[in-house]
């Protein structure tokens, strides 16, 4: 396959109108280049490994990926400027194995305009730029992807509330151990506890209001632990909104697994036990959606951002 298809068409202009589903490119916008011009022996080995040692399948994938790259890069960042400014996907730091770490946030400040193509291009632009840079340092580069589900601000405040609750519980246990609570008081306490259980919904609403009030006046960096730059177009008092849907997740998985084989070291999904992981992806969770067992084995779920210390340098 590589012998008969030695060249592919690629952009000869920086700005060519493209989308993830449709391509508007004329012959004048393209030039023919050798397929292997931008591929190293390490890239060829990754495709071969991802094809389970099938040389013919690997060759076909290499040609298809080279053609895709030819019409995709360089990306016109004007079409995804808003998504780049949202800081939804970015590279920052390394993990314990010195792999570059990419963060993908499920929620960002301000409403999402639901442009799946633009979001895909923003992710690819950041991913490709970082891989080109890091590959010069380590040709065998692998990446760690951390998917942060939910609002970073709410998680931060929820941790504070949980710590306060734990302190109150500890104080209550100490008081009980000293024998300060009698049988009658114990019965009254149980009745109060039951009533509190029935009003858990009201308590949750009160907590949300407290969190919103507490967030007032915070800087954008304080509101967003993954702050990567000030965006004047986003009001720092904005609420967090979901910036993903199943179509976007499906598109990103398809593109990255097809054209960046064997680049994943591990994926860590930060999601609380309350079910945020399954609420977003429903029955088609990432592990269910990913066909490769080798890739599924690299996906791990943790309960809070604090647990990332086990995997990522501070």
CSV table of C-alpha atoms in Angstrom, one decimal:
chain,number,residue,atom,x,y,z
A,1,UNK,CA,0.0,0.0,0.0
A,2,UNK,CA,2.8,2.4,0.9
A,3,UNK,CA,4.6,1.6,-2.3
A,4,UNK,CA,1.6,2.3,-4.6
A,5,UNK,CA,0.4,5.4,-2.7
A,6,UNK,CA,3.6,7.3,-2.1
A,7,UNK,CA,2.2,10.8,-2.0
A,8,UNK,CA,-0.9,12.4,-0.5
A,9,UNK,CA,-2.5,15.8,-0.9
A,10,UNK,CA,-1.9,18.3,1.8
A,11,UNK,CA,-2.7,22.0,2.5
A,12,UNK,CA,-0.3,24.6,1.0
A,13,UNK,CA,-2.1,27.4,2.7
A,14,UNK,CA,-2.5,28.0,6.4
A,15,UNK,CA,-6.2,29.0,6.2
A,16,UNK,CA,-8.5,26.6,4.3
A,17,UNK,CA,-12.1,26.2,5.3
A,18,UNK,CA,-12.7,22.8,6.8
A,19,UNK,CA,-15.1,21.1,9.2
A,20,UNK,CA,-14.9,17.7,10.9
A,21,UNK,CA,-17.6,16.4,8.6
A,22,UNK,CA,-17.2,18.5,5.4
A,23,UNK,CA,-14.1,19.8,3.6
A,24,UNK,CA,-14.2,22.7,1.2
A,25,UNK,CA,-10.8,22.5,-0.5
A,26,UNK,CA,-9.9,23.2,-4.1
A,27,UNK,CA,-6.9,21.8,-6.1
A,28,UNK,CA,-5.2,25.1,-5.8
A,29,UNK,CA,-5.2,24.7,-2.0
A,30,UNK,CA,-3.4,21.4,-2.1
A,31,UNK,CA,0.1,20.1,-3.0
A,32,UNK,CA,1.3,16.5,-3.2
A,33,UNK,CA,3.9,15.4,-0.5
A,34,UNK,CA,5.5,12.0,0.3
A,35,UNK,CA,3.4,10.0,2.8
A,36,UNK,CA,6.4,9.2,5.0
A,37,UNK,CA,7.8,12.8,5.0
A,38,UNK,CA,6.3,13.5,8.4
A,39,UNK,CA,6.5,10.0,9.9
A,40,UNK,CA,9.3,8.5,11.9
A,41,UNK,CA,10.1,4.9,12.6
A,42,UNK,CA,8.5,5.4,16.0
A,43,UNK,CA,5.2,6.5,14.4
A,44,UNK,CA,5.3,3.4,12.1
A,45,UNK,CA,5.9,1.2,15.1
A,46,UNK,CA,2.9,2.7,16.9
A,47,UNK,CA,0.6,2.0,14.0
A,48,UNK,CA,1.9,-1.5,13.7
A,49,UNK,CA,1.3,-2.2,17.4
A,50,UNK,CA,-2.2,-0.7,17.3
A,51,UNK,CA,-3.0,-3.0,14.3
A,52,UNK,CA,-2.1,-6.0,16.4
A,53,UNK,CA,0.9,-6.9,14.2
A,54,UNK,CA,-1.1,-6.9,11.0
A,55,UNK,CA,1.2,-5.3,8.4
A,56,UNK,CA,-1.5,-4.7,5.8
A,57,UNK,CA,-3.9,-3.1,8.2
A,58,UNK,CA,-1.1,-0.9,9.6
A,59,UNK,CA,-0.2,0.3,6.1
A,60,UNK,CA,-3.8,1.2,5.3
A,61,UNK,CA,-4.1,3.1,8.6
A,62,UNK,CA,-0.9,5.0,7.9
A,63,UNK,CA,-2.1,6.1,4.5
A,64,UNK,CA,-5.5,7.1,5.8
A,65,UNK,CA,-3.9,9.0,8.7
A,66,UNK,CA,-1.5,10.8,6.4
A,67,UNK,CA,-4.3,11.9,4.2
A,68,UNK,CA,-6.3,13.1,7.2
A,69,UNK,CA,-3.4,15.1,8.5
A,70,UNK,CA,-2.9,16.6,5.1
A,71,UNK,CA,-6.4,18.2,5.1
A,72,UNK,CA,-6.6,18.9,8.8
A,73,UNK,CA,-3.3,20.7,9.7
A,74,UNK,CA,-2.5,23.4,10.2
A,75,UNK,CA,-5.8,24.2,11.9
A,76,UNK,CA,-7.3,27.6,11.3
A,77,UNK,CA,-7.6,28.8,14.9
A,78,UNK,CA,-10.0,31.5,13.9
A,79,UNK,CA,-12.8,28.9,13.7
A,80,UNK,CA,-12.2,27.6,17.3
A,81,UNK,CA,-11.0,30.8,19.0
A,82,UNK,CA,-13.8,30.8,21.6
A,83,UNK,CA,-13.1,27.1,22.5
A,84,UNK,CA,-9.4,27.7,22.9
A,85,UNK,CA,-10.1,30.6,25.2
A,86,UNK,CA,-12.4,28.5,27.4
A,87,UNK,CA,-9.4,26.4,28.5
A,88,UNK,CA,-11.4,23.2,28.2
A,89,UNK,CA,-8.4,21.3,27.0
A,90,UNK,CA,-4.8,22.1,27.7
A,91,UNK,CA,-1.4,20.5,28.5
A,92,UNK,CA,0.2,21.3,31.9
A,93,UNK,CA,3.0,19.6,33.8
A,94,UNK,CA,4.0,15.9,33.8
A,95,UNK,CA,2.9,12.8,35.7
A,96,UNK,CA,5.1,10.6,38.0
A,97,UNK,CA,6.5,8.8,34.9
A,98,UNK,CA,7.4,12.1,33.3
A,99,UNK,CA,4.7,11.9,30.6
A,100,UNK,CA,3.0,15.2,29.7
A,101,UNK,CA,-0.4,15.6,31.2
A,102,UNK,CA,-3.4,16.9,29.3
A,103,UNK,CA,-6.5,18.1,31.1
A,104,UNK,CA,-10.0,17.9,29.6
A,105,UNK,CA,-12.8,19.7,31.6
A,106,UNK,CA,-16.4,18.6,31.3
A,107,UNK,CA,-17.6,22.0,32.6
A,108,UNK,CA,-16.4,25.5,31.8
A,109,UNK,CA,-17.4,29.0,32.7
A,110,UNK,CA,-20.2,30.4,30.6
A,111,UNK,CA,-22.6,28.6,28.3
A,112,UNK,CA,-21.3,26.3,25.5
A,113,UNK,CA,-22.2,27.2,22.0
A,114,UNK,CA,-22.4,23.5,21.2
A,115,UNK,CA,-20.2,23.6,18.1
A,116,UNK,CA,-18.7,20.1,18.1
A,117,UNK,CA,-16.5,20.8,15.1
A,118,UNK,CA,-15.0,23.9,16.7
A,119,UNK,CA,-14.4,22.1,20.0
A,120,UNK,CA,-12.8,19.2,18.2
A,121,UNK,CA,-10.4,21.5,16.3
A,122,UNK,CA,-9.5,23.3,19.5
A,123,UNK,CA,-8.6,20.0,21.1
A,124,UNK,CA,-6.6,18.8,18.1
A,125,UNK,CA,-4.7,22.1,17.8
A,126,UNK,CA,-3.6,21.9,21.4
A,127,UNK,CA,-2.9,18.2,21.3
A,128,UNK,CA,-0.9,18.3,18.0
A,129,UNK,CA,1.2,21.3,19.1
A,130,UNK,CA,2.1,19.7,22.4
A,131,UNK,CA,3.0,16.3,20.9
A,132,UNK,CA,5.2,18.0,18.2
A,133,UNK,CA,7.0,19.8,21.0
A,134,UNK,CA,7.4,16.9,23.4
A,135,UNK,CA,8.3,14.4,20.6
A,136,UNK,CA,11.5,16.4,20.0
A,137,UNK,CA,12.4,15.5,23.6
A,138,UNK,CA,11.2,11.9,23.6
A,139,UNK,CA,10.3,10.2,20.3
A,140,UNK,CA,8.5,7.4,22.2
A,141,UNK,CA,6.3,10.0,23.9
A,142,UNK,CA,3.1,8.8,25.6
A,143,UNK,CA,0.5,11.1,27.2
A,144,UNK,CA,-1.6,11.1,30.3
A,145,UNK,CA,-5.1,12.5,30.0
A,146,UNK,CA,-7.1,13.7,33.0
A,147,UNK,CA,-10.8,14.2,32.5
A,148,UNK,CA,-12.3,16.4,35.2
A,149,UNK,CA,-16.1,15.9,35.5
A,150,UNK,CA,-18.2,18.5,37.2
A,151,UNK,CA,-17.5,22.0,38.4
A,152,UNK,CA,-14.0,22.5,39.9
A,153,UNK,CA,-15.4,25.3,42.1
A,154,UNK,CA,-18.2,23.1,43.5
A,155,UNK,CA,-15.8,20.3,44.3
A,156,UNK,CA,-13.5,22.7,46.1
A,157,UNK,CA,-16.3,24.0,48.2
A,158,UNK,CA,-17.8,20.6,48.7
A,159,UNK,CA,-14.5,19.4,50.2
A,160,UNK,CA,-14.5,22.3,52.6
A,161,UNK,CA,-18.1,21.4,53.6
A,162,UNK,CA,-17.2,17.8,54.0
A,163,UNK,CA,-14.2,18.7,56.2
A,164,UNK,CA,-16.5,20.9,58.4
A,165,UNK,CA,-19.1,18.0,58.6
A,166,UNK,CA,-16.3,15.6,59.6
A,167,UNK,CA,-15.2,17.9,62.3
A,168,UNK,CA,-18.7,18.3,63.6
A,169,UNK,CA,-19.2,14.5,63.6
A,170,UNK,CA,-16.0,14.0,65.5
A,171,UNK,CA,-17.0,16.6,68.1
A,172,UNK,CA,-20.4,14.9,68.4
A,173,UNK,CA,-18.8,11.4,68.9
A,174,UNK,CA,-16.5,12.8,71.6
A,175,UNK,CA,-19.5,14.4,73.4
A,176,UNK,CA,-21.4,11.1,73.3
A,177,UNK,CA,-18.4,9.2,74.6
A,178,UNK,CA,-18.3,11.5,77.7
A,179,UNK,CA,-21.8,10.4,78.6
A,180,UNK,CA,-23.4,13.8,78.1
A,181,UNK,CA,-26.3,12.4,76.1
A,182,UNK,CA,-29.1,10.6,78.0
A,183,UNK,CA,-31.7,8.2,76.7
A,184,UNK,CA,-34.3,10.9,76.3
A,185,UNK,CA,-32.0,13.2,74.5
A,186,UNK,CA,-30.9,10.3,72.3
A,187,UNK,CA,-34.5,9.6,71.3
A,188,UNK,CA,-35.0,13.3,70.5
A,189,UNK,CA,-31.8,13.3,68.5
A,190,UNK,CA,-33.0,10.3,66.5
A,191,UNK,CA,-36.3,12.0,65.7
A,192,UNK,CA,-34.4,15.1,64.6
A,193,UNK,CA,-32.1,12.9,62.4
A,194,UNK,CA,-35.1,11.4,60.7
A,195,UNK,CA,-36.6,14.8,60.0
A,196,UNK,CA,-33.3,15.9,58.6
A,197,UNK,CA,-33.3,12.9,56.3
A,198,UNK,CA,-36.7,13.9,54.9
A,199,UNK,CA,-35.5,17.4,54.2
A,200,UNK,CA,-32.2,16.4,52.5
A,201,UNK,CA,-33.4,18.1,49.3
A,202,UNK,CA,-33.8,21.4,51.1
A,203,UNK,CA,-30.4,21.1,52.7
A,204,UNK,CA,-28.8,20.5,49.2
A,205,UNK,CA,-30.5,23.7,48.0
A,206,UNK,CA,-29.2,25.6,51.0
A,207,UNK,CA,-25.7,24.3,50.3
A,208,UNK,CA,-25.8,25.4,46.6
A,209,UNK,CA,-26.9,28.9,47.7
A,210,UNK,CA,-24.1,29.1,50.2
A,211,UNK,CA,-21.6,28.0,47.5
A,212,UNK,CA,-22.8,30.6,45.0
A,213,UNK,CA,-22.6,33.3,47.7
A,214,UNK,CA,-19.2,32.1,48.7
A,215,UNK,CA,-17.9,32.3,45.1
A,216,UNK,CA,-18.9,35.9,44.7
A,217,UNK,CA,-15.9,38.2,44.6
A,218,UNK,CA,-13.4,35.4,43.9
A,219,UNK,CA,-11.0,35.9,41.0
A,220,UNK,CA,-11.2,33.7,37.9
A,221,UNK,CA,-8.1,31.9,39.1
A,222,UNK,CA,-9.6,31.2,42.5
A,223,UNK,CA,-12.9,30.0,40.9
A,224,UNK,CA,-11.0,27.8,38.5
A,225,UNK,CA,-8.2,25.6,39.9
A,226,UNK,CA,-7.2,24.8,36.2
A,227,UNK,CA,-6.9,28.4,35.2
A,228,UNK,CA,-4.6,28.8,32.2
A,229,UNK,CA,-5.1,32.5,31.3
A,230,UNK,CA,-7.5,35.4,31.7
A,231,UNK,CA,-10.3,35.5,29.2
A,232,UNK,CA,-11.8,39.0,29.1
A,233,UNK,CA,-14.9,37.6,27.2
A,234,UNK,CA,-15.9,35.5,30.1
A,235,UNK,CA,-17.4,37.2,33.2
A,236,UNK,CA,-15.6,35.7,36.3
A,237,UNK,CA,-19.0,35.7,38.0
A,238,UNK,CA,-20.3,33.3,35.4
A,239,UNK,CA,-21.7,29.9,36.4
A,240,UNK,CA,-20.2,26.6,35.2
A,241,UNK,CA,-22.0,24.9,32.3
A,242,UNK,CA,-21.5,21.5,30.7
A,243,UNK,CA,-19.4,21.9,27.5
A,244,UNK,CA,-19.7,18.3,26.2
A,245,UNK,CA,-22.2,15.9,24.8
A,246,UNK,CA,-22.1,12.3,23.6
A,247,UNK,CA,-21.4,13.4,20.0
A,248,UNK,CA,-18.3,15.3,21.0
A,249,UNK,CA,-17.0,12.4,23.2
A,250,UNK,CA,-17.6,10.0,20.3
A,251,UNK,CA,-15.9,12.3,17.8
A,252,UNK,CA,-12.8,12.9,19.9
A,253,UNK,CA,-12.5,9.2,20.7
A,254,UNK,CA,-12.7,8.2,17.1
A,255,UNK,CA,-10.3,10.8,15.8
A,256,UNK,CA,-7.6,10.4,18.5
A,257,UNK,CA,-7.7,6.6,18.7
A,258,UNK,CA,-7.4,6.4,14.9
A,259,UNK,CA,-4.7,9.0,14.2
A,260,UNK,CA,-2.8,9.0,17.5
A,261,UNK,CA,-2.3,5.2,18.2
A,262,UNK,CA,-0.4,4.1,21.2
A,263,UNK,CA,0.0,7.6,22.5
A,264,UNK,CA,-2.0,7.1,25.6
A,265,UNK,CA,-0.2,6.2,28.8
A,266,UNK,CA,-3.2,6.4,31.0
A,267,UNK,CA,-6.5,8.2,31.3
A,268,UNK,CA,-7.8,9.3,34.8
A,269,UNK,CA,-11.4,10.3,35.1
A,270,UNK,CA,-12.1,12.5,38.2
A,271,UNK,CA,-15.7,11.8,39.1
A,272,UNK,CA,-17.5,11.5,42.4
A,273,UNK,CA,-19.2,8.3,43.6
A,274,UNK,CA,-22.6,10.0,43.2
A,275,UNK,CA,-22.7,8.9,39.6
A,276,UNK,CA,-21.4,11.8,37.6
A,277,UNK,CA,-19.4,9.4,35.4
A,278,UNK,CA,-22.5,7.5,34.4
A,279,UNK,CA,-24.8,10.5,34.4
A,280,UNK,CA,-22.8,12.1,31.6
A,281,UNK,CA,-22.2,9.0,29.5
A,282,UNK,CA,-25.2,7.0,30.7
A,283,UNK,CA,-24.8,3.3,29.8
A,284,UNK,CA,-22.2,4.1,27.1
A,285,UNK,CA,-19.4,5.1,29.5
A,286,UNK,CA,-15.9,5.5,28.2
A,287,UNK,CA,-14.9,2.0,29.1
A,288,UNK,CA,-17.9,0.6,27.3
A,289,UNK,CA,-17.4,2.8,24.3
A,290,UNK,CA,-13.7,2.0,23.8
A,291,UNK,CA,-13.3,-1.2,21.8
A,292,UNK,CA,-9.6,-1.9,22.5
A,293,UNK,CA,-9.1,-3.9,25.7
A,294,UNK,CA,-5.6,-2.5,25.8
A,295,UNK,CA,-7.0,1.1,26.0
A,296,UNK,CA,-9.8,0.2,28.4
A,297,UNK,CA,-7.2,-1.2,30.9
A,298,UNK,CA,-5.6,2.3,30.9
A,299,UNK,CA,-8.7,4.1,32.1
A,300,UNK,CA,-9.0,4.7,35.9
A,301,UNK,CA,-11.7,6.6,37.8
A,302,UNK,CA,-11.0,8.4,41.0
A,303,UNK,CA,-13.3,10.3,43.4
A,304,UNK,CA,-11.7,13.7,43.8
A,305,UNK,CA,-9.0,16.0,42.4
A,306,UNK,CA,-7.0,15.5,45.6
A,307,UNK,CA,-6.3,11.9,44.6
A,308,UNK,CA,-4.4,13.1,41.5
A,309,UNK,CA,-1.4,13.6,43.8
A,310,UNK,CA,-0.9,9.8,43.4
A,311,UNK,CA,-0.4,10.2,39.6
A,312,UNK,CA,0.7,13.8,38.9
A,313,UNK,CA,3.5,16.0,40.1
A,314,UNK,CA,2.2,19.0,42.1
